[in-house]
Amino acid sequence: MSNIAENIQNIRQQIASFEQKYDRVPDSVLLLAVSKTQTADKIRQAHTCGQQDFGENYLREALEKITTLNQLPLNWHFIGPIQSNKTKALAENFDWIHSVDRFKIARRLNEQRPSGQPPLNVLLQVNLSNEASKSGVTLMQLPELAEQVSKLSSLKLSGLMTIPAPSTNFEQQRSTFRQLTEARNKLIEQGFNDCRHLSMGMSGDFEAAIAEGATIVRIGTNIFGARTAR
Ligand SMILES: *Cc1c(COP(=O)(O)O)cnc(C)c1O
């Protein structure tokens, strides 16, 4: 077995043990393998142990891999910043978009989603650190964006995503993730019934994220090793 496949099996075991430790339903957390900067061959190795969900940040690089691997039954998630001239390719080639943070992008994805395909799963990216430089809507702006996106019939408002400022303090990690869970719970109360997913947690903080309700953890380094500069 390759190292990559072995790493994936180890992380799956860790996820399962955290589900148990924090009273989560077994198999309620999806492992998203973040394959940015990694080759198609490494993705193939990951697939040998059943990994189907892959996350990419850079459109051009992603499209090459999607084309190369089109014989494999993979689910592609876009997790990077979105420029409006990229929405057509995103709508045509991805199954999930985690990083929608403004209505203009959502409207374009909705118009450009091919009619033969199922609604595109969309997560709204929330900026919990309130750093002006980071992408994501604030918690204040979130209800309005959710309202607008929920009306777009070629999109499915499936949940929320966040990338917190890095912290090595477990309790601080948890309290940040808890804010996203509470925001999700409020949206569900308001009737956004499909908005149940929480994409939160990376290699350094996925235990805290699972403790607070993550349904998708995005893991790169722990699967593929340290990334070299792009
Ligand atoms: C790169 C990246 C990840 C993976 O981070 P690791 O620390 O390598 O696990 C997760 N989410 C996003 C949005 C990323 O850009």
GROMACS .gro file of C-alpha atoms and ligand atoms in nm:
model
  245
    1MET     CA    1   0.000   0.000   0.000
    2SER     CA    2   0.128   0.351  -0.080
    3ASN     CA    3   0.203   0.601   0.199
    4ILE     CA    4  -0.085   0.811   0.081
    5ALA     CA    5  -0.335   0.528   0.110
    6GLU     CA    6  -0.191   0.443   0.450
    7ASN     CA    7  -0.223   0.803   0.569
    8ILE     CA    8  -0.583   0.811   0.457
    9GLN     CA    9  -0.663   0.497   0.651
   10ASN     CA   10  -0.499   0.643   0.961
   11ILE     CA   11  -0.697   0.965   0.931
   12ARG     CA   12  -1.019   0.772   0.881
   13GLN     CA   13  -0.946   0.588   1.205
   14GLN     CA   14  -0.878   0.918   1.382
   15ILE     CA   15  -1.203   1.062   1.249
   16ALA     CA   16  -1.393   0.756   1.369
   17SER     CA   17  -1.238   0.779   1.715
   18PHE     CA   18  -1.322   1.151   1.740
   19GLU     CA   19  -1.680   1.079   1.631
   20GLN     CA   20  -1.705   0.838   1.920
   21LYS     CA   21  -1.526   1.063   2.169
   22TYR     CA   22  -1.757   1.358   2.099
   23ASP     CA   23  -2.084   1.167   2.064
   24ARG     CA   24  -2.111   1.218   1.693
   25VAL     CA   25  -2.305   0.978   1.471
   26PRO     CA   26  -2.066   0.720   1.318
   27ASP     CA   27  -1.967   0.811   0.960
   28SER     CA   28  -2.117   1.159   0.986
   29VAL     CA   29  -1.787   1.331   0.899
   30LEU     CA   30  -1.670   1.327   0.538
   31LEU     CA   31  -1.296   1.328   0.472
   32LEU     CA   32  -1.218   1.574   0.193
   33ALA     CA   33  -0.864   1.511   0.064
   34VAL     CA   34  -0.716   1.849  -0.027
   35SER     CA   35  -0.510   1.773  -0.336
   36LYS     CA   36  -0.400   2.123  -0.439
   37THR     CA   37  -0.046   2.120  -0.580
   38GLN     CA   38  -0.050   1.737  -0.582
   39THR     CA   39  -0.030   1.533  -0.902
   40ALA     CA   40  -0.305   1.327  -1.063
   41ASP     CA   41  -0.101   1.019  -0.983
   42LYS     CA   42  -0.117   1.096  -0.611
   43ILE     CA   43  -0.492   1.136  -0.635
   44ARG     CA   44  -0.504   0.796  -0.804
   45GLN     CA   45  -0.310   0.649  -0.512
   46ALA     CA   46  -0.555   0.805  -0.268
   47HIS     CA   47  -0.841   0.655  -0.466
   48THR     CA   48  -0.701   0.301  -0.425
   49CYS     CA   49  -0.828   0.297  -0.067
   50GLY     CA   50  -1.170   0.429  -0.161
   51GLN     CA   51  -1.113   0.805  -0.129
   52GLN     CA   52  -1.362   0.979  -0.359
   53ASP     CA   53  -1.378   1.342  -0.246
   54PHE     CA   54  -1.099   1.581  -0.344
   55GLY     CA   55  -1.058   1.954  -0.278
   56GLU     CA   56  -0.882   2.194  -0.513
   57ASN     CA   57  -0.798   2.565  -0.483
   58TYR     CA   58  -0.666   2.660  -0.826
   59LEU     CA   59  -0.895   2.627  -1.124
   60ARG     CA   60  -0.647   2.564  -1.405
   61GLU     CA   61  -0.458   2.301  -1.211
   62ALA     CA   62  -0.784   2.138  -1.104
   63LEU     CA   63  -0.925   2.120  -1.458
   64GLU     CA   64  -0.618   1.932  -1.579
   65LYS     CA   65  -0.658   1.672  -1.306
   66ILE     CA   66  -1.034   1.643  -1.354
   67THR     CA   67  -0.973   1.572  -1.723
   68THR     CA   68  -0.692   1.325  -1.658
   69LEU     CA   69  -0.896   1.133  -1.401
   70ASN     CA   70  -1.234   1.144  -1.569
   71GLN     CA   71  -1.262   0.764  -1.570
   72LEU     CA   72  -1.263   0.753  -1.189
   73PRO     CA   73  -1.585   0.816  -0.992
   74LEU     CA   74  -1.456   1.120  -0.799
   75ASN     CA   75  -1.636   1.414  -0.638
   76TRP     CA   76  -1.462   1.746  -0.691
   77HIS     CA   77  -1.486   2.028  -0.437
   78PHE     CA   78  -1.363   2.381  -0.504
   79ILE     CA   79  -1.232   2.540  -0.185
   80GLY     CA   80  -1.031   2.843  -0.305
   81PRO     CA   81  -1.111   3.210  -0.364
   82ILE     CA   82  -1.342   3.264  -0.664
   83GLN     CA   83  -1.298   3.527  -0.935
   84SER     CA   84  -1.609   3.594  -1.137
   85ASN     CA   85  -1.443   3.501  -1.470
   86LYS     CA   86  -1.396   3.148  -1.331
   87THR     CA   87  -1.756   3.070  -1.243
   88LYS     CA   88  -1.849   2.902  -1.573
   89ALA     CA   89  -1.576   2.639  -1.548
   90LEU     CA   90  -1.657   2.589  -1.181
   91ALA     CA   91  -2.028   2.540  -1.251
   92GLU     CA   92  -1.951   2.292  -1.528
   93ASN     CA   93  -1.682   2.082  -1.359
   94PHE     CA   94  -1.734   2.072  -0.984
   95ASP     CA   95  -1.982   1.899  -0.753
   96TRP     CA   96  -1.933   2.127  -0.453
   97ILE     CA   97  -1.822   2.489  -0.410
   98HIS     CA   98  -1.717   2.566  -0.052
   99SER     CA   99  -1.612   2.925  -0.093
  100VAL     CA  100  -1.911   3.131  -0.207
  101ASP     CA  101  -1.895   3.463  -0.027
  102ARG     CA  102  -2.095   3.704  -0.241
  103PHE     CA  103  -2.417   3.702  -0.434
  104LYS     CA  104  -2.262   3.796  -0.765
  105ILE     CA  105  -2.067   3.470  -0.766
  106ALA     CA  106  -2.370   3.266  -0.665
  107ARG     CA  107  -2.584   3.423  -0.937
  108ARG     CA  108  -2.327   3.344  -1.202
  109LEU     CA  109  -2.281   2.985  -1.083
  110ASN     CA  110  -2.659   2.944  -1.094
  111GLU     CA  111  -2.685   3.077  -1.450
  112GLN     CA  112  -2.389   2.874  -1.570
  113ARG     CA  113  -2.472   2.537  -1.414
  114PRO     CA  114  -2.553   2.309  -1.711
  115SER     CA  115  -2.921   2.213  -1.712
  116GLY     CA  116  -2.855   1.838  -1.735
  117GLN     CA  117  -2.661   1.835  -1.407
  118PRO     CA  118  -2.802   1.818  -1.054
  119PRO     CA  119  -2.806   2.142  -0.853
  120LEU     CA  120  -2.455   2.250  -0.755
  121ASN     CA  121  -2.387   2.207  -0.381
  122VAL     CA  122  -2.288   2.541  -0.241
  123LEU     CA  123  -2.144   2.633   0.097
  124LEU     CA  124  -2.123   2.993   0.215
  125GLN     CA  125  -1.780   3.091   0.343
  126VAL     CA  126  -1.793   3.278   0.672
  127ASN     CA  127  -1.509   3.493   0.804
  128LEU     CA  128  -1.509   3.444   1.181
  129SER     CA  129  -1.180   3.620   1.245
  130ASN     CA  130  -1.303   3.951   1.100
  131GLU     CA  131  -0.972   4.014   0.932
  132ALA     CA  132  -1.047   4.245   0.643
  133SER     CA  133  -0.800   4.062   0.418
  134LYS     CA  134  -0.968   3.722   0.444
  135SER     CA  135  -1.251   3.610   0.224
  136GLY     CA  136  -1.589   3.521   0.363
  137VAL     CA  137  -1.902   3.704   0.477
  138THR     CA  138  -1.938   3.820   0.835
  139LEU     CA  139  -2.196   3.659   1.060
  140MET     CA  140  -2.395   3.983   1.020
  141GLN     CA  141  -2.405   3.951   0.640
  142LEU     CA  142  -2.476   3.578   0.639
  143PRO     CA  143  -2.859   3.570   0.670
  144GLU     CA  144  -2.906   3.801   0.372
  145LEU     CA  145  -2.669   3.600   0.151
  146ALA     CA  146  -2.838   3.275   0.257
  147GLU     CA  147  -3.177   3.422   0.167
  148GLN     CA  148  -3.055   3.527  -0.178
  149VAL     CA  149  -2.871   3.203  -0.257
  150SER     CA  150  -3.157   2.983  -0.142
  151LYS     CA  151  -3.373   3.125  -0.422
  152LEU     CA  152  -3.140   3.007  -0.698
  153SER     CA  153  -3.280   2.684  -0.839
  154SER     CA  154  -2.962   2.543  -0.993
  155LEU     CA  155  -2.781   2.572  -0.660
  156LYS     CA  156  -2.840   2.380  -0.340
  157LEU     CA  157  -2.754   2.580  -0.029
  158SER     CA  158  -2.591   2.290   0.156
  159GLY     CA  159  -2.412   2.458   0.446
  160LEU     CA  160  -2.130   2.678   0.570
  161MET     CA  161  -1.751   2.679   0.552
  162THR     CA  162  -1.482   2.863   0.745
  163ILE     CA  163  -1.103   2.899   0.754
  164PRO     CA  164  -1.018   3.039   1.098
  165ALA     CA  165  -0.699   3.223   1.183
  166PRO     CA  166  -0.452   2.950   1.286
  167SER     CA  167  -0.444   2.869   1.655
  168THR     CA  168  -0.272   2.591   1.848
  169ASN     CA  169  -0.502   2.631   2.147
  170PHE     CA  170  -0.763   2.356   2.143
  171GLU     CA  171  -1.028   2.546   2.341
  172GLN     CA  172  -0.984   2.850   2.120
  173GLN     CA  173  -1.018   2.633   1.809
  174ARG     CA  174  -1.340   2.490   1.951
  175SER     CA  175  -1.491   2.824   2.040
  176THR     CA  176  -1.431   2.955   1.687
  177PHE     CA  177  -1.586   2.649   1.524
  178ARG     CA  178  -1.879   2.668   1.766
  179GLN     CA  179  -1.973   3.004   1.617
  180LEU     CA  180  -2.014   2.844   1.275
  181THR     CA  181  -2.226   2.563   1.420
  182GLU     CA  182  -2.450   2.814   1.595
  183ALA     CA  183  -2.488   3.016   1.274
  184ARG     CA  184  -2.582   2.696   1.086
  185ASN     CA  185  -2.835   2.603   1.355
  186LYS     CA  186  -3.000   2.945   1.326
  187LEU     CA  187  -3.030   2.912   0.948
  188ILE     CA  188  -3.193   2.571   0.984
  189GLU     CA  189  -3.438   2.719   1.237
  190GLN     CA  190  -3.519   2.986   0.983
  191GLY     CA  191  -3.617   2.717   0.736
  192PHE     CA  192  -3.303   2.667   0.527
  193ASN     CA  193  -3.346   2.292   0.559
  194ASP     CA  194  -3.064   2.175   0.332
  195CYS     CA  195  -2.812   2.403   0.502
  196ARG     CA  196  -2.674   2.132   0.730
  197HIS     CA  197  -2.312   2.087   0.631
  198LEU     CA  198  -2.021   2.241   0.820
  199SER     CA  199  -1.694   2.239   0.625
  200MET     CA  200  -1.441   2.314   0.898
  201GLY     CA  201  -1.120   2.163   1.028
  202MET     CA  202  -0.784   2.110   0.854
  203SER     CA  203  -0.476   1.903   0.940
  204GLY     CA  204  -0.398   2.108   1.251
  205ASP     CA  205  -0.744   2.147   1.402
  206PHE     CA  206  -0.982   1.877   1.281
  207GLU     CA  207  -1.034   1.724   1.624
  208ALA     CA  208  -1.174   2.054   1.754
  209ALA     CA  209  -1.388   2.085   1.441
  210ILE     CA  210  -1.535   1.737   1.483
  211ALA     CA  211  -1.601   1.811   1.851
  212GLU     CA  212  -1.808   2.111   1.738
  213GLY     CA  213  -2.004   1.939   1.463
  214ALA     CA  214  -1.799   1.945   1.143
  215THR     CA  215  -1.952   1.729   0.868
  216ILE     CA  216  -1.663   1.783   0.622
  217VAL     CA  217  -1.297   1.809   0.726
  218ARG     CA  218  -1.048   1.933   0.466
  219ILE     CA  219  -0.716   1.757   0.507
  220GLY     CA  220  -0.411   1.811   0.286
  221THR     CA  221  -0.078   1.790   0.469
  222ASN     CA  222  -0.167   1.487   0.682
  223ILE     CA  223  -0.249   1.291   0.367
  224PHE     CA  224  -0.001   1.408   0.105
  225GLY     CA  225   0.279   1.554   0.321
  226ALA     CA  226   0.401   1.913   0.324
  227ARG     CA  227   0.327   2.106   0.006
  228THR     CA  228   0.608   2.259  -0.192
  229ALA     CA  229   0.559   2.620  -0.298
  230ARG     CA  230   0.346   2.656  -0.603
  231LIG     C1  231  -0.488   2.398   0.177
  231LIG     C2  232  -0.622   2.402   0.239
  231LIG     C3  233  -0.663   2.301   0.329
  231LIG     C4  234  -0.573   2.188   0.375
  231LIG     O1  235  -0.483   2.235   0.472
  231LIG     P1  236  -0.383   2.133   0.546
  231LIG     O2  237  -0.336   2.214   0.662
  231LIG     O3  238  -0.277   2.100   0.449
  231LIG     O4  239  -0.462   2.015   0.589
  231LIG     C5  240  -0.792   2.307   0.378
  231LIG     N1  241  -0.877   2.406   0.342
  231LIG     C6  242  -0.842   2.503   0.256
  231LIG     C7  243  -0.942   2.608   0.219
  231LIG     C8  244  -0.714   2.504   0.204
  231LIG     O5  245  -0.680   2.604   0.119
   0.00000   0.00000   0.00000
